[in-house]
Amino acid sequence: MTIPQLLVDLLQLLFDLAVPGAICTMVLAGVALRQEGGVNFEAGGRFQRWMLWSVILLTLPQFLAWFAAQGISVPPQTAGVSGPWLMGMETTFKSFVTDVVVGRLVPVLAAFFVLKAALDTAQGQSPLGSVVSAMFLLTVSTSVRLMQGWNSGSTFGTTDMLASLWNFLAGTILPEAAGLAVVGAVISYSRQRPVMPLVASALAFLSVSALWKLVQAMVG
Amino acid sequence: MFENGILNLTNWAGNVIMPTLAGLFIAGAIYRFSKSLPYSHLSWAAMAALMCSGLLRVLEAFAQQAGANDPDRYWISLLTLVNWVGNVLLPIYGALQVAIMVAHFAGLLERMNIGEAWVRNLVTAMACFSVSGLLRLGEFWIANGTAGVR
């Protein structure tokens, strides 16, 4: 049976909006990150779920290709939306995400997080959570581009991207965060608070890959 | 990029803010000394604040004793930390204790701490007038220390 052109166009519209949609879910992930502490996330929490949705949206063709490989009929992608009305909707949504969300809304949200960092400090709490969340929000579009570069293009593109994300966190972000742990340890020492958790975590930040291998060896 | 943001935040906190706060830690140490309160944690914190970068390099050196994917990496880094504390820091601390022992045996510290409040006031006043110099002295020791033990 031939699928009507309007439905084909609608499906293509949804495919085309996957990347702008991923940017939106990344923004929501940034807000959820602050809600969950800013420097940590809850297992199964909102940050984790929004990040998973971002990865799924960025690898939607590969994700559906896996189902197609199992014999499930998946509508084919076309070159683009042919109807002018739907094309207009697509252009409008993309412009909204680029000009309004990324260009104006996200910097304002990040600025509010910086404001919150100052207020957190006034309450005697660490400003780090709000500052890290603000950085996460300000770099949403570049992070999406970085994640697109991790798309292996295979039917396991989604899990490959998640693995690359883990490698990025373990190999790049956490070794840099070790420096912040040292700063935190010095401040804790000056306030006569426990230092060893921060020293031990700084060493752990520098050896996350090795700890992963250790756990694998333990269960192997 | 997010990576650059975290890197710059770490550099700013470790190399700009903490050395600046070192002056505040020294001021706090002087004030607590004048009130006969424990002050050593603040003076050591001032030294540590001046060498955040070096402390991170030390931890990196501990972690790099084994390969990035070696399951024993964390254990070896902890072992190196323990060795460093046991074989480097404790001998220095021991030498310091010997110096203090001599000072105690000579009765120097008793004269300064017990019943002789004017000495404490004098030392506090001198430290207050030379806080900048004390900070420069700490910086000099640390800058010298980057060349290693000679």
Coordinates of C-alpha atoms in Angstrom, one line a residue:
Chain A
M1 CA 0.0 0.0 0.0
T2 CA 1.3 3.4 -0.9
I3 CA 1.7 5.8 2.0
P4 CA -0.1 9.1 1.4
Q5 CA 2.4 12.0 0.7
L6 CA 1.2 14.0 3.7
L7 CA 2.1 11.1 6.1
V8 CA 5.5 10.7 4.4
D9 CA 6.1 14.4 4.8
L10 CA 4.9 14.3 8.5
L11 CA 7.3 11.4 9.2
Q12 CA 10.1 13.2 7.5
L13 CA 9.3 16.4 9.5
L14 CA 9.7 14.4 12.7
F15 CA 13.0 13.0 11.5
D16 CA 14.2 16.5 10.6
L17 CA 13.2 17.9 14.0
A18 CA 15.2 15.2 15.9
V19 CA 18.4 17.3 16.2
P20 CA 16.6 20.5 17.3
G21 CA 14.6 18.3 19.7
A22 CA 17.8 16.9 21.1
I23 CA 19.0 20.5 21.8
C24 CA 15.7 21.1 23.7
T25 CA 16.2 17.9 25.7
M26 CA 19.8 18.8 26.5
V27 CA 18.5 22.2 27.9
L28 CA 16.0 20.3 30.1
A29 CA 18.9 18.0 31.1
G30 CA 20.9 21.1 32.2
V31 CA 18.0 22.3 34.4
A32 CA 17.5 18.7 35.8
L33 CA 21.3 18.6 36.5
R34 CA 21.1 21.6 38.8
Q35 CA 17.9 20.1 40.5
E36 CA 19.9 17.0 41.2
G37 CA 22.9 18.8 42.8
G38 CA 24.8 20.2 39.8
V39 CA 28.0 18.1 40.4
N40 CA 26.3 14.8 40.5
F41 CA 23.1 13.1 39.2
E42 CA 20.5 10.8 40.5
A43 CA 20.5 7.2 39.1
G44 CA 17.3 7.0 37.0
G45 CA 16.7 10.7 37.7
R46 CA 15.5 13.3 35.3
F47 CA 19.0 14.3 34.1
Q48 CA 19.8 10.8 33.1
R49 CA 16.5 10.4 31.3
W50 CA 16.8 13.7 29.3
M51 CA 20.4 12.8 28.4
L52 CA 19.1 9.4 27.2
W53 CA 16.4 11.1 25.1
S54 CA 19.0 13.4 23.6
V55 CA 21.1 10.4 22.5
I56 CA 18.1 8.6 21.1
L57 CA 17.0 11.7 19.1
L58 CA 20.5 12.2 17.8
T59 CA 20.7 8.6 16.7
L60 CA 17.1 8.1 15.6
P61 CA 17.8 6.8 12.1
Q62 CA 20.3 4.2 13.5
F63 CA 17.8 3.4 16.3
L64 CA 15.1 2.6 13.8
A65 CA 17.5 0.8 11.6
W66 CA 18.0 -1.8 14.3
F67 CA 14.2 -2.5 14.3
A68 CA 14.3 -2.6 10.5
A69 CA 17.1 -5.2 10.7
Q70 CA 14.8 -7.3 12.9
G71 CA 12.3 -7.4 10.1
I72 CA 9.9 -4.7 11.4
S73 CA 8.7 -2.4 8.7
V74 CA 10.0 1.1 9.2
P75 CA 9.0 3.9 6.9
P76 CA 11.9 5.0 4.7
Q77 CA 13.4 8.5 5.0
T78 CA 13.0 10.9 2.1
A79 CA 15.3 13.7 1.0
G80 CA 13.1 16.3 2.7
V81 CA 9.6 17.6 3.3
S82 CA 8.0 18.4 0.0
G83 CA 4.9 20.2 1.1
P84 CA 5.4 24.0 1.6
W85 CA 3.2 24.1 4.7
L86 CA 5.1 21.4 6.6
M87 CA 8.4 22.8 5.2
G88 CA 7.4 26.2 6.7
M89 CA 6.6 24.5 10.1
E90 CA 10.0 22.8 10.0
T91 CA 11.9 26.0 9.2
T92 CA 9.9 27.8 12.0
F93 CA 10.7 25.2 14.6
K94 CA 14.4 25.1 13.7
S95 CA 14.6 28.9 13.8
F96 CA 12.8 28.9 17.2
V97 CA 15.3 26.5 18.6
T98 CA 18.3 28.3 17.1
D99 CA 17.2 31.9 17.7
V100 CA 15.0 31.8 20.7
V101 CA 16.1 28.7 22.8
V102 CA 19.9 28.5 22.1
G103 CA 20.4 32.2 21.2
R104 CA 18.4 33.9 24.0
L105 CA 16.6 31.6 26.4
V106 CA 19.6 29.4 27.3
P107 CA 22.0 32.3 28.1
V108 CA 19.3 33.8 30.4
L109 CA 18.8 30.5 32.2
A110 CA 22.6 30.2 32.6
A111 CA 22.7 33.7 33.9
F112 CA 20.1 32.8 36.5
F113 CA 22.2 29.9 37.6
V114 CA 25.2 32.2 38.1
L115 CA 22.9 34.4 40.2
K116 CA 21.9 31.2 42.1
A117 CA 25.5 30.4 42.6
A118 CA 26.0 33.7 44.5
L119 CA 22.8 33.1 46.5
D120 CA 24.0 29.5 47.3
T121 CA 27.2 31.0 48.6
A122 CA 25.3 33.4 50.7
Q123 CA 23.4 30.5 52.3
G124 CA 26.7 28.8 53.1
Q125 CA 26.4 26.2 50.3
S126 CA 28.9 25.4 47.5
P127 CA 28.3 27.5 44.4
L128 CA 29.9 24.8 42.2
G129 CA 26.6 23.0 41.3
S130 CA 25.1 26.1 39.9
V131 CA 28.3 27.1 38.0
V132 CA 28.7 23.7 36.4
S133 CA 25.0 23.7 35.4
A134 CA 25.4 27.2 33.9
M135 CA 28.4 25.9 31.9
F136 CA 26.4 22.9 30.8
L137 CA 23.6 25.1 29.5
L138 CA 25.9 27.6 27.8
T139 CA 27.6 24.7 25.8
V140 CA 24.5 22.8 24.8
S141 CA 24.8 23.4 21.1
T142 CA 28.5 22.5 21.0
S143 CA 27.9 19.5 23.1
V144 CA 25.2 18.3 20.6
R145 CA 27.7 18.8 17.8
L146 CA 30.3 16.8 19.8
M147 CA 27.8 14.0 20.4
Q148 CA 26.8 14.0 16.7
G149 CA 30.5 13.3 16.0
W150 CA 30.3 10.2 18.1
N151 CA 27.5 8.6 16.0
S152 CA 29.0 5.5 14.6
G153 CA 26.3 5.1 12.0
S154 CA 25.7 1.5 12.8
T155 CA 22.5 0.0 14.1
F156 CA 24.1 0.2 17.6
G157 CA 24.6 4.0 17.2
T158 CA 22.7 4.8 20.3
T159 CA 24.7 2.6 22.6
D160 CA 27.9 3.6 20.8
M161 CA 27.1 7.2 21.5
L162 CA 26.4 6.4 25.2
A163 CA 29.8 4.6 25.4
S164 CA 31.6 7.6 23.9
L165 CA 29.8 9.9 26.3
W166 CA 31.1 7.7 29.2
N167 CA 34.6 7.8 27.7
F168 CA 34.4 11.6 27.4
L169 CA 33.3 12.0 31.1
A170 CA 35.8 9.4 32.4
G171 CA 38.8 10.5 30.3
T172 CA 38.4 14.2 29.9
I173 CA 35.9 15.8 32.3
L174 CA 36.7 13.9 35.5
P175 CA 40.5 14.3 35.4
E176 CA 39.9 18.1 35.1
A177 CA 37.5 17.9 38.0
A178 CA 40.3 16.3 40.1
G179 CA 41.8 19.9 40.3
L180 CA 38.5 21.1 41.7
A181 CA 38.6 18.3 44.3
V182 CA 42.1 19.4 45.4
V183 CA 40.8 23.0 45.8
G184 CA 37.9 21.7 47.8
A185 CA 40.2 19.6 49.9
V186 CA 42.3 22.7 50.8
I187 CA 39.2 24.7 51.6
S188 CA 37.9 21.9 53.8
Y189 CA 41.2 21.6 55.6
S190 CA 41.2 25.4 56.3
R191 CA 37.7 25.0 57.8
Q192 CA 38.7 21.9 59.8
R193 CA 36.4 19.6 57.8
P194 CA 37.2 16.1 56.5
V195 CA 39.7 16.1 53.7
M196 CA 40.2 12.5 52.9
P197 CA 36.9 12.0 50.9
L198 CA 38.1 14.7 48.5
V199 CA 41.6 13.4 48.2
A200 CA 40.3 9.8 47.6
S201 CA 37.8 11.1 45.0
A202 CA 40.5 13.2 43.3
L203 CA 42.5 10.0 42.9
A204 CA 39.4 8.2 41.7
F205 CA 38.6 10.9 39.2
L206 CA 42.1 10.3 37.7
S207 CA 41.5 6.5 37.5
V208 CA 37.9 6.0 36.5
S209 CA 38.7 3.8 33.5
A210 CA 40.9 1.7 35.7
L211 CA 38.2 1.4 38.3
W212 CA 35.8 0.2 35.6
K213 CA 38.4 -2.5 34.5
L214 CA 38.8 -3.4 38.2
V215 CA 35.0 -4.0 38.6
Q216 CA 35.0 -5.9 35.3
A217 CA 37.8 -8.1 36.6
M218 CA 36.0 -8.7 39.9
V219 CA 32.9 -10.0 38.2
G220 CA 34.8 -11.8 35.4
Chain B
M1 CA 32.8 23.7 25.0
F2 CA 31.9 22.2 28.3
E3 CA 35.3 20.7 28.6
N4 CA 37.0 24.1 28.2
G5 CA 34.6 25.6 30.8
I6 CA 35.5 23.0 33.4
L7 CA 39.2 23.4 32.6
N8 CA 39.1 27.2 32.9
L9 CA 37.0 27.0 36.1
T10 CA 39.6 24.6 37.6
N11 CA 42.5 26.9 36.6
W12 CA 40.8 30.0 37.9
A13 CA 39.9 28.3 41.2
G14 CA 43.4 26.7 41.7
N15 CA 45.7 29.4 40.3
V16 CA 43.9 32.6 40.9
I17 CA 41.4 32.4 43.8
M18 CA 43.3 30.0 46.1
P19 CA 46.6 31.9 46.1
T20 CA 44.6 35.1 46.8
L21 CA 42.8 33.4 49.7
A22 CA 46.2 32.3 51.1
G23 CA 46.6 35.9 52.4
L24 CA 43.2 35.6 54.2
F25 CA 44.3 32.3 55.7
I26 CA 47.5 33.8 57.0
A27 CA 45.5 36.8 58.5
G28 CA 43.2 34.3 60.2
A29 CA 46.2 32.3 61.5
I30 CA 47.7 35.5 63.0
Y31 CA 44.4 36.5 64.6
R32 CA 43.9 33.0 66.1
F33 CA 47.5 33.0 67.3
S34 CA 46.9 36.3 69.1
K35 CA 43.9 34.8 71.0
S36 CA 45.9 31.6 72.0
L37 CA 43.6 29.5 69.7
P38 CA 44.9 26.7 67.5
Y39 CA 46.1 28.3 64.3
S40 CA 48.3 25.7 62.6
H41 CA 45.5 24.5 60.3
L42 CA 45.1 28.0 58.8
S43 CA 48.9 28.4 58.3
W44 CA 49.1 25.0 56.6
A45 CA 46.0 25.8 54.5
A46 CA 47.7 29.0 53.3
M47 CA 50.7 26.9 52.1
A48 CA 48.3 24.4 50.5
A49 CA 46.3 27.2 48.8
L50 CA 49.6 28.5 47.3
M51 CA 50.3 25.1 45.8
C52 CA 47.0 23.7 44.6
S53 CA 48.5 23.1 41.2
G54 CA 51.4 21.2 42.7
L55 CA 49.1 19.1 44.8
L56 CA 47.1 18.1 41.7
R57 CA 50.4 17.3 39.9
V58 CA 51.3 15.1 42.9
L59 CA 48.0 13.2 42.7
E60 CA 48.4 12.9 38.9
A61 CA 51.9 11.4 39.5
F62 CA 50.4 8.9 42.0
A63 CA 47.7 7.9 39.6
Q64 CA 50.1 7.6 36.6
Q65 CA 52.1 4.9 38.4
A66 CA 50.0 2.4 36.4
G67 CA 48.3 2.4 33.0
A68 CA 45.0 4.1 32.4
N69 CA 43.2 0.8 32.0
D70 CA 45.1 -1.2 34.7
P71 CA 42.7 -2.5 37.3
D72 CA 45.3 -2.0 40.0
R73 CA 45.7 1.7 39.1
Y74 CA 43.6 3.0 42.1
W75 CA 45.2 0.7 44.6
I76 CA 48.7 1.6 43.3
S77 CA 47.8 5.3 43.5
L78 CA 46.7 4.9 47.1
L79 CA 49.8 2.8 47.9
T80 CA 52.0 5.6 46.4
L81 CA 50.1 8.2 48.5
V82 CA 50.7 6.1 51.6
N83 CA 54.4 5.7 50.7
W84 CA 54.7 9.4 50.1
V85 CA 53.1 10.2 53.4
G86 CA 55.2 7.6 55.2
N87 CA 58.6 8.2 53.5
V88 CA 58.5 11.9 52.6
L89 CA 56.1 13.8 54.8
L90 CA 56.6 12.0 58.1
P91 CA 60.4 12.3 58.1
I92 CA 60.0 16.0 57.5
Y93 CA 57.4 16.2 60.3
G94 CA 59.8 14.1 62.5
A95 CA 62.6 16.6 61.9
L96 CA 60.2 19.4 62.8
Q97 CA 59.4 17.6 66.0
V98 CA 63.1 17.2 66.9
A99 CA 63.5 21.0 66.4
I100 CA 60.4 21.6 68.7
M101 CA 61.8 19.1 71.2
V102 CA 65.1 21.2 71.4
A103 CA 63.0 24.4 71.8
H104 CA 61.0 22.8 74.6
F105 CA 64.0 21.4 76.3
A106 CA 65.6 24.8 76.2
G107 CA 62.4 26.2 77.8
L108 CA 61.9 28.6 74.9
L109 CA 58.3 27.7 74.2
E110 CA 57.3 27.8 77.8
R111 CA 58.6 31.3 78.2
M112 CA 56.7 32.3 75.0
N113 CA 53.4 30.6 75.8
I114 CA 53.0 30.4 79.6
G115 CA 52.6 33.5 81.6
E116 CA 54.4 35.7 79.1
A117 CA 51.5 37.2 77.2
W118 CA 53.7 40.2 76.0
V119 CA 55.7 37.8 73.8
R120 CA 52.5 36.6 72.1
N121 CA 51.4 40.3 71.6
L122 CA 54.8 41.2 70.2
V123 CA 54.9 38.3 67.8
T124 CA 51.3 39.0 66.7
A125 CA 52.1 42.7 66.1
M126 CA 55.3 41.7 64.1
A127 CA 53.3 39.2 62.0
C128 CA 50.5 41.8 61.4
F129 CA 53.0 44.3 60.2
S130 CA 54.7 41.7 57.9
V131 CA 51.8 39.7 56.6
S132 CA 52.7 40.6 53.0
G133 CA 56.3 39.4 53.7
L134 CA 55.0 36.2 55.2
L135 CA 53.0 35.5 52.1
R136 CA 56.0 36.3 49.9
L137 CA 58.1 34.0 52.0
G138 CA 55.6 31.1 51.5
E139 CA 55.5 31.9 47.8
F140 CA 59.4 31.8 47.8
W141 CA 59.5 28.4 49.5
I142 CA 56.9 27.0 47.0
A143 CA 58.6 28.5 44.0
N144 CA 61.9 27.0 45.2
G145 CA 60.2 23.7 45.9
T146 CA 59.1 23.3 42.3
A147 CA 62.8 22.7 41.5
G148 CA 62.7 19.6 43.7
V149 CA 64.9 18.6 46.6
R150 CA 68.5 19.8 46.0

